[in-house]
């Protein structure tokens, strides 16, 4: 459910009450039933009955009831809500570990709120990687572009020294394997961006392409991955949008997310690759300023649920 | 004309022979007449007669004949061609300084070739800035996005320390003034990107937004510029493409050019702001591998000429 004081409950309610979304799939929610009831009640077009649930594979829409012990007022986070956010992640992970469900879609949490009750918490993705002893890779997947990120949330000045040959080659092998397994792409064609303008122009504007990225590409090719580059990033994305490659490995956050959000606005979904199960999430935060006003846009959550179902089917 | 051995002569010939492009405007070419004749001759649909010209304002399509003294074979640059490239820039600048013409559109040069005969030459834009004692700003202008770059061709690792408050504020004032003067936008609305992911997220992923960019924005606002930001770059560009701002100041090459090329592929034009006249250029290089094969795509040059004419009229 994410933060019960954010827009999570509303966008979950919107997804839950969209009948076409769930054909052949069963939703199981981890969160405060009262908060969800309130969010469902605010939606006029369909009432939904959720069974209270413990463990096992649900046979009908169900909720694992977690007591917030909090007022969970929209827009007003409190420590009990912070505890609920963390507990819902832990309980959902336990369910995934038992095989109770096939895919996990996470609503937005407040990292700052959770850190007040669980010091050291830095985000869903990092928590999942540790919980499942996995090396993960963030992929933004939209209808026109799929872009994985070699680095994510760090200052731009730290990006150049974070790139290393071994990790980049491992990212490419993981991306290749997950596109085959989850996206049912038989022979994925991958491309890699450069770090510098014009991919360094033969070393004139930086040497990372020569010293790090190209050797990583060569390592991945030697492992059987069909990957090209490094390419000048500005020239690459129009070609990818026209179908030249199945996915791109970008070197840093803005280099990858600027094209995805421009090409696939509102329909791009964050997918965590490398876990033993499918995990997706909408691409927005808790948005306290919008919570409880029935103004939150549920499209990203609906897209995240739709993709989770599709990827869990491997199709 | 740019490099006579590159695709410049071909794309110039394509632009010269497009009658609708020149309504009310007169082309004046600086280059080797023999090379241009060859390129024009290869185009079947229209013959064009260029008068040989010295100085003054031409009254009909004209060429200032510069002798390459070179074979100028397509795809095979030589020192005489390098000399011609440089001379054509110098002669065109002299003409602009005299007021013989209202706008300058430059065909691609080889910086490496010119540097063999004129050591220290690093590019058209730098040459023009020095020749006209101007502080210039590179703007990529397309139908959907206009994006200026605070930094251009340098390694990504050098970008963070290149940003300074005074230069950014000066960039914003120049962008505002040029949008009013050249683009006839009465009250330009500007936006600025952050440097770091999520524009630093309140200092969590870097402090340049707090220490440098936001103060520069405040300085520009104090000068009467309507500018907002710094914004998270991935969230900003979709809003700009929908019309929320007239132009963006991006912090570095890929951050600005990735969205422009994705949104305005083949129709984006490089404009140099800050000179005493309008200067545009197509967004590609000499492309020796394509030269002389009648395969070069002239759309970017045509767009660059069209925009130069429009901006010279201030409309």
XYZ file of C-alpha atoms in Angstrom:
630
model
C 0.000 0.000 0.000
C 2.919 2.330 0.516
C 2.363 5.409 2.632
C -1.273 5.450 3.864
C -1.113 9.267 4.030
C 0.021 9.598 0.416
C -1.802 9.013 -2.853
C -1.043 5.250 -2.738
C -4.465 4.156 -1.396
C -6.265 6.216 -4.052
C -4.310 4.936 -7.017
C -4.549 1.353 -5.670
C -8.329 1.797 -5.367
C -8.476 3.052 -8.953
C -6.504 0.019 -10.171
C -8.506 -2.448 -8.072
C -11.825 -1.191 -9.445
C -10.764 -1.347 -13.100
C -12.258 -4.706 -14.091
C -10.407 -5.126 -17.399
C -7.074 -4.929 -15.604
C -7.497 -8.162 -13.662
C -8.592 -10.731 -16.232
C -7.130 -13.981 -14.945
C -5.185 -12.265 -12.140
C -6.101 -11.844 -8.489
C -5.093 -8.784 -6.427
C -3.753 -9.208 -2.911
C -3.189 -5.961 -1.006
C -0.936 -5.492 2.038
C -2.145 -2.548 4.095
C -4.646 -0.879 6.374
C -8.192 -2.054 5.474
C -9.793 1.106 6.845
C -7.633 3.356 4.693
C -8.315 1.250 1.619
C -12.078 1.184 2.339
C -12.059 4.964 2.525
C -10.224 5.209 -0.809
C -12.528 2.645 -2.444
C -15.606 4.438 -1.059
C -14.527 7.656 -2.723
C -14.699 5.945 -6.112
C -18.222 5.972 -7.395
C -18.142 3.589 -10.301
C -17.636 0.229 -8.606
C -17.701 -1.310 -5.167
C -15.179 -4.028 -4.438
C -15.230 -6.566 -1.623
C -11.799 -7.627 -0.350
C -11.494 -10.757 1.783
C -9.314 -10.566 4.846
C -6.415 -12.909 4.264
C -3.539 -14.543 6.101
C -1.242 -16.656 3.967
C -1.388 -18.901 0.915
C -2.515 -18.150 -2.629
C -5.730 -16.115 -2.637
C -8.642 -17.272 -4.792
C -10.432 -13.912 -4.787
C -9.438 -10.253 -4.311
C -8.039 -10.065 -0.780
C -6.263 -7.890 1.727
C -3.682 -8.851 4.328
C -4.878 -6.470 7.023
C -2.138 -4.459 8.697
C -3.225 -2.142 11.461
C -1.803 1.306 11.049
C -2.774 2.300 14.588
C -2.583 5.710 12.999
C -5.087 8.305 11.905
C -3.495 7.979 8.411
C -4.888 11.348 7.478
C -4.257 12.213 3.842
C -1.273 14.504 3.516
C -0.286 14.130 7.191
C 2.257 11.344 7.688
C 2.841 10.068 11.219
C 5.165 7.485 12.855
C 2.465 4.776 12.930
C 2.001 5.263 9.184
C 5.768 4.982 8.741
C 5.665 1.652 10.611
C 2.798 0.462 8.396
C 4.730 1.298 5.215
C 7.667 -0.783 6.377
C 5.538 -3.674 7.660
C 3.621 -3.890 4.388
C 6.898 -4.296 2.486
C 8.164 -6.955 4.910
C 4.887 -8.903 4.827
C 4.667 -8.684 1.055
C 8.260 -9.943 0.756
C 7.467 -12.877 3.031
C 4.474 -13.728 0.847
C 6.631 -13.553 -2.299
C 9.275 -15.755 -0.648
C 6.587 -18.383 0.160
C 5.253 -18.229 -3.397
C 1.844 -16.858 -2.361
C 1.931 -14.486 -5.348
C 3.681 -14.201 -8.704
C 4.428 -10.490 -8.978
C 4.869 -7.538 -6.652
C 3.734 -3.998 -7.442
C 4.774 -1.433 -4.839
C 2.915 1.817 -4.162
C 5.034 4.856 -3.256
C 6.651 5.090 0.167
C 8.289 8.038 1.885
C 11.907 7.034 2.388
C 12.344 9.864 4.895
C 9.298 8.690 6.927
C 10.353 5.037 6.985
C 13.900 5.990 7.984
C 12.463 7.553 11.193
C 11.341 4.076 12.363
C 13.794 1.892 10.411
C 17.119 3.744 10.243
C 19.112 2.848 7.148
C 16.105 2.284 4.874
C 16.915 3.909 1.545
C 14.210 2.556 -0.746
C 12.151 -0.397 -1.933
C 14.675 -1.495 -4.518
C 17.634 -1.592 -2.148
C 15.530 -3.396 0.492
C 14.399 -6.019 -2.022
C 17.945 -6.575 -3.301
C 19.166 -7.277 0.244
C 16.141 -9.333 1.294
C 16.509 -11.626 -1.726
C 20.338 -11.556 -1.970
C 20.053 -10.255 -5.518
C 22.017 -7.920 -7.761
C 19.300 -5.802 -9.271
C 18.995 -3.470 -12.235
C 16.416 -0.731 -12.660
C 14.596 -0.797 -15.989
C 12.110 1.823 -17.161
C 9.792 0.136 -19.617
C 7.377 2.005 -21.849
C 5.654 1.203 -25.128
C 8.401 2.889 -27.185
C 11.556 2.634 -25.060
C 13.071 0.258 -22.516
C 16.020 1.786 -20.671
C 18.067 0.254 -17.857
C 20.248 2.437 -15.632
C 23.870 1.597 -14.780
C 23.693 4.115 -11.901
C 20.624 5.625 -10.257
C 20.283 8.038 -7.347
C 23.664 9.654 -6.793
C 25.167 13.061 -7.535
C 26.159 13.473 -11.196
C 29.728 14.236 -10.108
C 30.011 10.689 -8.691
C 28.757 8.919 -11.823
C 32.038 8.740 -13.808
C 33.953 6.936 -11.056
C 31.018 4.625 -10.272
C 31.151 3.017 -13.708
C 33.217 -0.129 -13.891
C 33.781 -2.739 -16.537
C 32.657 -5.730 -14.469
C 29.365 -4.188 -13.303
C 28.474 -2.884 -16.760
C 29.112 -6.286 -18.331
C 27.012 -7.918 -15.574
C 24.214 -5.386 -16.203
C 24.214 -6.291 -19.886
C 24.092 -10.040 -19.199
C 21.227 -9.541 -16.710
C 19.306 -7.292 -19.102
C 19.705 -9.848 -21.885
C 18.555 -12.724 -19.637
C 15.541 -10.859 -18.226
C 14.354 -9.675 -21.638
C 14.352 -13.312 -22.764
C 12.725 -14.669 -19.605
C 10.223 -11.958 -18.656
C 9.577 -10.079 -21.885
C 9.659 -13.148 -24.144
C 12.118 -11.488 -26.527
C 13.958 -14.380 -28.165
C 17.091 -12.548 -29.343
C 17.343 -9.223 -27.517
C 19.273 -6.484 -29.352
C 20.883 -4.165 -26.802
C 22.588 -0.781 -27.146
C 24.779 1.103 -24.688
C 25.145 4.870 -24.369
C 28.411 6.679 -23.880
C 28.975 8.781 -20.770
C 30.333 11.884 -22.491
C 29.047 14.137 -25.300
C 29.345 12.349 -28.680
C 30.350 9.258 -26.655
C 33.676 11.017 -26.026
C 34.504 11.552 -29.742
C 37.496 9.181 -29.759
C 38.713 10.396 -26.395
C 38.497 14.136 -27.124
C 35.792 14.694 -24.478
C 36.582 12.011 -21.897
C 38.067 8.523 -21.887
C 35.414 6.436 -20.039
C 34.111 5.053 -23.337
C 37.573 3.784 -24.287
C 38.707 2.654 -20.839
C 35.502 1.230 -19.320
C 32.376 1.074 -21.484
C 33.759 -0.433 -24.678
C 35.663 -3.177 -22.817
C 32.444 -3.998 -20.903
C 30.565 -4.262 -24.205
C 33.271 -6.566 -25.537
C 33.002 -8.737 -22.403
C 29.229 -8.979 -22.825
C 29.575 -9.831 -26.521
C 32.040 -12.561 -25.560
C 29.299 -13.934 -23.241
C 26.896 -14.152 -26.166
C 24.993 -10.903 -25.624
C 23.970 -9.013 -28.803
C 25.018 -5.520 -27.743
C 26.387 -2.497 -29.617
C 27.904 0.791 -28.554
C 28.824 2.932 -26.770
C 26.787 5.367 -28.869
C 26.286 9.111 -28.612
C 23.176 9.215 -26.419
C 21.387 12.034 -28.240
C 21.615 10.248 -31.571
C 20.768 6.823 -30.157
C 17.315 7.281 -28.620
C 15.465 8.345 -31.801
C 16.764 5.160 -33.446
C 15.655 3.028 -30.480
C 12.200 4.645 -30.536
C 12.002 3.545 -34.178
C 12.792 -0.037 -33.230
C 16.527 -0.382 -33.837
C 17.116 -1.993 -30.401
C 15.019 -3.797 -27.782
C 16.617 -2.007 -24.823
C 19.324 0.477 -23.884
C 21.723 0.483 -20.952
C 22.149 4.171 -20.005
C 24.976 5.355 -17.775
C 23.003 7.570 -15.383
C 19.549 8.641 -14.231
C 18.726 11.644 -16.413
C 20.361 10.180 -19.527
C 17.941 7.254 -19.339
C 14.822 8.832 -17.858
C 14.653 11.976 -20.000
C 13.985 9.980 -23.206
C 11.656 7.451 -21.534
C 9.462 10.118 -19.985
C 9.398 12.139 -23.183
C 8.574 9.173 -25.431
C 6.323 7.241 -23.030
C 4.945 9.866 -20.658
C 2.588 8.395 -18.006
C 2.869 4.899 -19.407
C 6.459 4.065 -18.422
C 6.835 1.589 -15.578
C 9.772 1.010 -13.239
C 10.744 -2.685 -13.302
C 13.328 -4.217 -10.969
C 15.312 -6.867 -12.840
C 17.331 -9.547 -11.058
C 14.882 -10.574 -8.308
C 13.441 -14.118 -8.156
C 10.036 -12.593 -9.058
C 8.606 -9.713 -11.057
C 8.500 -6.333 -9.322
C 7.086 -3.143 -10.811
C 6.179 0.244 -9.416
C 4.532 3.428 -10.609
C 6.842 6.276 -11.433
C 5.781 8.876 -8.883
C 6.083 9.590 -5.159
C 3.688 9.878 -2.215
C 2.504 13.348 -3.341
C 1.183 14.446 0.083
C -0.057 17.680 -1.491
C -2.533 15.747 -3.672
C -3.555 13.042 -1.188
C -7.251 12.714 -0.355
C -8.386 15.165 -3.024
C -9.332 12.582 -5.648
C -6.928 14.326 -8.048
C -4.136 11.745 -8.171
C -3.526 10.274 -11.628
C -3.741 6.460 -11.417
C -2.414 5.774 -14.928
C 1.124 4.958 -13.838
C -0.109 2.463 -11.203
C -2.506 0.879 -13.679
C 0.363 0.555 -16.169
C 2.586 -0.930 -13.424
C -0.045 -3.557 -12.500
C -0.706 -4.371 -16.158
C 3.002 -4.872 -16.856
C 3.478 -6.939 -13.666
C 0.724 -9.324 -14.794
C 2.169 -9.529 -18.302
C 5.737 -10.136 -17.117
C 4.630 -12.753 -14.554
C 3.089 -14.635 -17.480
C 6.375 -14.243 -19.389
C 4.602 -12.847 -22.424
C 30.487 25.919 -47.779
C 32.305 24.070 -45.033
C 34.521 21.187 -46.052
C 34.434 20.808 -49.868
C 35.190 17.090 -49.465
C 32.272 16.512 -47.074
C 28.528 16.504 -47.665
C 28.338 20.321 -47.310
C 28.263 21.101 -51.064
C 25.481 18.540 -51.613
C 23.204 19.760 -48.839
C 23.854 23.388 -49.855
C 22.897 22.487 -53.433
C 19.701 20.869 -52.172
C 18.811 23.975 -50.165
C 19.719 26.378 -53.005
C 17.489 24.547 -55.460
C 14.432 24.450 -53.188
C 12.525 27.464 -54.516
C 10.015 27.782 -51.642
C 12.852 28.209 -49.169
C 14.032 31.549 -50.526
C 10.905 33.675 -50.863
C 12.137 37.207 -50.227
C 15.644 36.057 -49.287
C 18.792 35.908 -51.390
C 21.490 33.243 -50.932
C 25.157 34.206 -50.971
C 27.587 31.290 -50.873
C 31.254 31.442 -49.830
C 33.178 28.605 -51.431
C 34.676 26.885 -54.438
C 32.456 27.485 -57.510
C 33.634 24.306 -59.222
C 32.708 22.156 -56.267
C 29.311 23.796 -55.989
C 28.687 23.455 -59.737
C 29.416 19.739 -59.459
C 26.981 19.390 -56.561
C 24.307 21.432 -58.340
C 24.801 19.452 -61.538
C 24.077 16.239 -59.689
C 20.626 17.535 -58.770
C 18.218 16.918 -61.603
C 15.203 18.999 -60.709
C 16.468 22.554 -61.123
C 19.421 24.417 -62.527
C 20.589 27.480 -60.647
C 22.811 30.279 -61.901
C 25.023 31.891 -59.274
C 26.646 35.256 -60.004
C 30.256 35.696 -59.047
C 30.366 38.310 -56.332
C 32.833 40.472 -54.462
C 31.333 42.644 -51.750
C 28.110 44.509 -50.978
C 24.549 43.239 -50.695
C 23.725 40.807 -53.508
C 20.566 41.329 -55.541
C 20.441 37.790 -56.932
C 21.753 34.360 -55.861
C 25.534 34.728 -55.797
C 28.782 33.084 -54.870
C 31.948 34.651 -53.474
C 34.387 32.440 -55.351
C 37.154 30.980 -53.247
C 39.680 28.850 -55.047
C 40.308 25.595 -53.279
C 43.375 24.889 -55.371
C 42.473 21.368 -54.368
C 40.963 18.378 -56.066
C 38.244 18.511 -53.366
C 37.405 14.915 -54.022
C 34.360 13.766 -52.084
C 35.417 11.862 -48.982
C 39.104 12.747 -49.418
C 40.043 15.867 -47.462
C 43.326 17.578 -48.270
C 45.283 20.611 -46.924
C 44.016 22.931 -49.691
C 40.460 21.988 -48.722
C 41.289 22.711 -45.091
C 42.513 26.161 -46.120
C 39.302 26.737 -48.105
C 37.139 25.821 -45.106
C 38.909 28.369 -42.964
C 38.957 31.084 -45.644
C 35.237 30.699 -46.278
C 34.525 31.324 -42.581
C 36.834 34.365 -42.502
C 35.342 35.857 -45.678
C 31.791 35.220 -44.506
C 32.565 36.886 -41.173
C 33.987 39.927 -42.975
C 30.809 40.144 -45.034
C 28.664 39.901 -41.891
C 30.783 42.607 -40.211
C 30.213 44.921 -43.223
C 26.487 44.237 -43.190
C 26.483 42.551 -46.615
C 24.096 39.890 -45.270
C 21.621 39.477 -42.414
C 22.154 35.887 -41.316
C 24.881 33.266 -41.487
C 24.274 29.554 -41.961
C 27.413 27.437 -41.704
C 27.884 24.067 -43.400
C 29.883 21.443 -41.507
C 33.651 21.776 -41.188
C 36.236 19.290 -40.040
C 37.820 20.778 -36.925
C 40.684 18.316 -37.195
C 41.367 19.289 -40.856
C 41.260 23.041 -40.193
C 43.530 22.653 -37.185
C 46.241 21.279 -39.525
C 46.445 24.675 -41.283
C 45.164 26.946 -38.485
C 46.407 25.527 -35.169
C 44.084 26.344 -32.296
C 40.867 26.273 -34.328
C 38.288 24.412 -32.246
C 35.040 25.176 -34.058
C 32.807 27.673 -35.797
C 31.102 28.819 -32.619
C 34.322 29.556 -30.730
C 35.775 31.335 -33.779
C 32.677 33.519 -34.157
C 32.617 34.385 -30.441
C 36.224 35.605 -30.627
C 35.882 37.357 -33.997
C 32.874 39.358 -32.757
C 33.972 39.759 -29.112
C 30.757 38.071 -27.998
C 29.685 35.794 -25.180
C 27.656 33.185 -26.993
C 25.122 30.540 -26.021
C 24.244 27.438 -28.024
C 20.509 26.943 -28.536
C 18.940 23.920 -30.202
C 15.623 25.021 -31.636
C 12.985 22.639 -32.913
C 9.237 22.874 -33.436
C 8.495 21.403 -29.988
C 11.521 22.274 -27.829
C 14.059 25.079 -27.544
C 16.987 24.122 -25.324
C 20.110 26.183 -24.552
C 23.223 24.537 -23.131
C 25.145 25.923 -20.139
C 28.092 23.692 -21.088
C 28.798 21.937 -24.396
C 31.701 19.782 -25.538
C 33.594 18.686 -22.438
C 33.883 15.452 -20.463
C 30.869 14.841 -18.196
C 33.206 14.670 -15.206
C 34.144 18.346 -15.769
C 30.567 19.626 -15.982
C 29.826 20.063 -12.246
C 32.791 22.363 -11.600
C 32.202 24.325 -14.818
C 28.825 25.607 -13.621
C 28.945 28.969 -11.920
C 26.306 31.348 -10.703
C 27.418 34.356 -12.737
C 27.593 32.518 -16.066
C 24.263 30.772 -15.559
C 22.541 34.066 -14.712
C 24.158 35.670 -17.788
C 22.974 32.718 -19.931
C 19.417 33.268 -18.697
C 19.495 37.012 -19.403
C 20.897 36.385 -22.905
C 18.325 33.671 -23.624
C 15.524 35.977 -22.504
C 16.814 38.890 -24.622
C 17.348 36.786 -27.758
C 13.934 35.117 -27.540
C 12.378 38.596 -27.475
C 14.553 40.033 -30.236
C 14.953 37.127 -32.656
C 12.008 34.852 -31.933
C 9.507 37.691 -31.324
C 8.359 36.133 -28.042
C 7.081 39.085 -26.013
C 7.326 37.568 -22.525
C 9.568 34.501 -22.638
C 8.905 31.885 -19.950
C 12.140 30.060 -19.141
C 12.866 26.918 -17.141
C 16.166 25.596 -15.807
C 17.102 21.956 -15.242
C 18.922 20.656 -12.207
C 22.294 18.955 -12.606
C 21.590 15.913 -10.435
C 18.836 13.246 -10.430
C 15.556 14.737 -9.119
C 17.364 18.127 -9.175
C 19.323 16.883 -6.147
C 16.223 16.138 -4.027
C 16.913 18.862 -1.448
C 20.636 18.146 -1.400
C 20.372 14.356 -0.986
C 21.973 13.689 -4.400
C 24.290 16.682 -4.824
C 24.346 20.322 -3.796
C 24.871 22.202 -7.097
C 21.161 23.071 -7.266
C 21.309 24.696 -3.829
C 24.743 26.298 -4.100
C 24.867 27.411 -7.749
C 21.758 26.940 -9.887
C 19.042 28.291 -7.598
C 21.058 31.438 -6.746
C 21.616 32.011 -10.481
C 17.865 31.690 -11.082
C 17.229 34.211 -8.302
C 19.748 36.619 -9.862
C 18.034 36.327 -13.238
C 14.596 36.835 -11.678
C 15.961 39.951 -9.977
C 16.979 41.164 -13.467
C 13.403 40.768 -14.678
C 13.711 37.365 -16.360
C 10.669 35.057 -16.015
C 12.501 31.853 -15.102
C 11.635 28.883 -12.880
C 13.607 25.941 -11.530
C 15.871 24.142 -11.136
C 13.554 21.255 -12.060
C 14.128 17.523 -12.272
C 15.119 17.213 -15.948
C 13.195 14.017 -16.697
C 9.936 15.501 -15.457
C 10.504 18.893 -17.081
C 10.814 18.123 -20.794
C 7.369 16.520 -21.293
C 5.833 19.678 -19.792
C 7.922 21.915 -22.067
C 6.923 19.853 -25.107
C 3.313 20.549 -24.105
C 3.976 24.291 -24.028
C 4.635 25.066 -20.361
C 7.808 27.062 -21.172
C 9.275 28.821 -24.221
C 12.817 27.558 -23.624
C 14.960 25.549 -21.227
C 18.513 26.151 -20.043
C 20.033 22.663 -19.644
C 23.239 22.088 -17.702
C 25.088 19.858 -20.181
C 25.131 18.437 -23.709
C 23.228 15.161 -23.418
C 20.700 16.528 -20.928
C 19.641 19.104 -23.512
C 20.170 17.285 -26.801
C 18.560 13.952 -25.902
C 15.079 15.517 -25.564
C 15.482 17.861 -28.560
C 16.537 15.082 -30.906
C 13.802 12.768 -29.642
C 11.043 15.387 -29.880
C 12.248 17.215 -33.002
C 14.316 14.670 -34.900
C 15.812 16.057 -38.164
C 14.123 19.423 -37.724
C 16.136 20.820 -34.810
C 18.583 23.602 -35.684
C 21.683 24.802 -33.846
C 21.423 28.572 -33.242
C 24.260 30.668 -31.811
C 22.834 33.347 -29.527
C 24.797 36.443 -28.505
C 26.359 37.409 -31.857
C 25.493 40.713 -33.547
C 23.704 38.678 -36.258
C 21.782 35.440 -36.629
C 23.831 32.271 -37.051
C 22.418 28.795 -37.577
C 23.896 25.475 -38.609
C 22.682 21.992 -39.446
C 23.111 19.396 -36.777
C 25.527 16.974 -38.461
C 29.168 16.719 -39.440
C 31.130 16.441 -42.697
C 30.188 12.743 -43.104
C 33.066 11.848 -45.468
C 31.644 8.340 -45.794
C 28.494 9.694 -47.472
C 30.053 12.494 -49.534
C 29.513 12.433 -53.298
C 27.007 9.581 -53.191
C 23.862 11.731 -53.346
C 22.719 10.052 -50.116
C 23.172 12.950 -47.678
C 19.964 14.093 -45.992
C 19.547 17.856 -46.602
C 16.635 18.335 -44.159
C 18.737 19.721 -41.341
C 20.404 22.294 -43.639
C 17.050 23.278 -45.103
C 15.663 23.720 -41.580
C 18.768 25.757 -40.631
C 18.346 28.097 -43.635
C 14.602 28.432 -43.012
C 15.155 29.339 -39.356
C 17.988 31.765 -40.235
C 15.650 33.638 -42.596
C 12.860 33.673 -40.017
C 15.111 34.872 -37.186
C 16.730 37.565 -39.353
C 13.221 38.906 -39.896
C 12.626 38.747 -36.126
C 9.403 36.821 -36.563
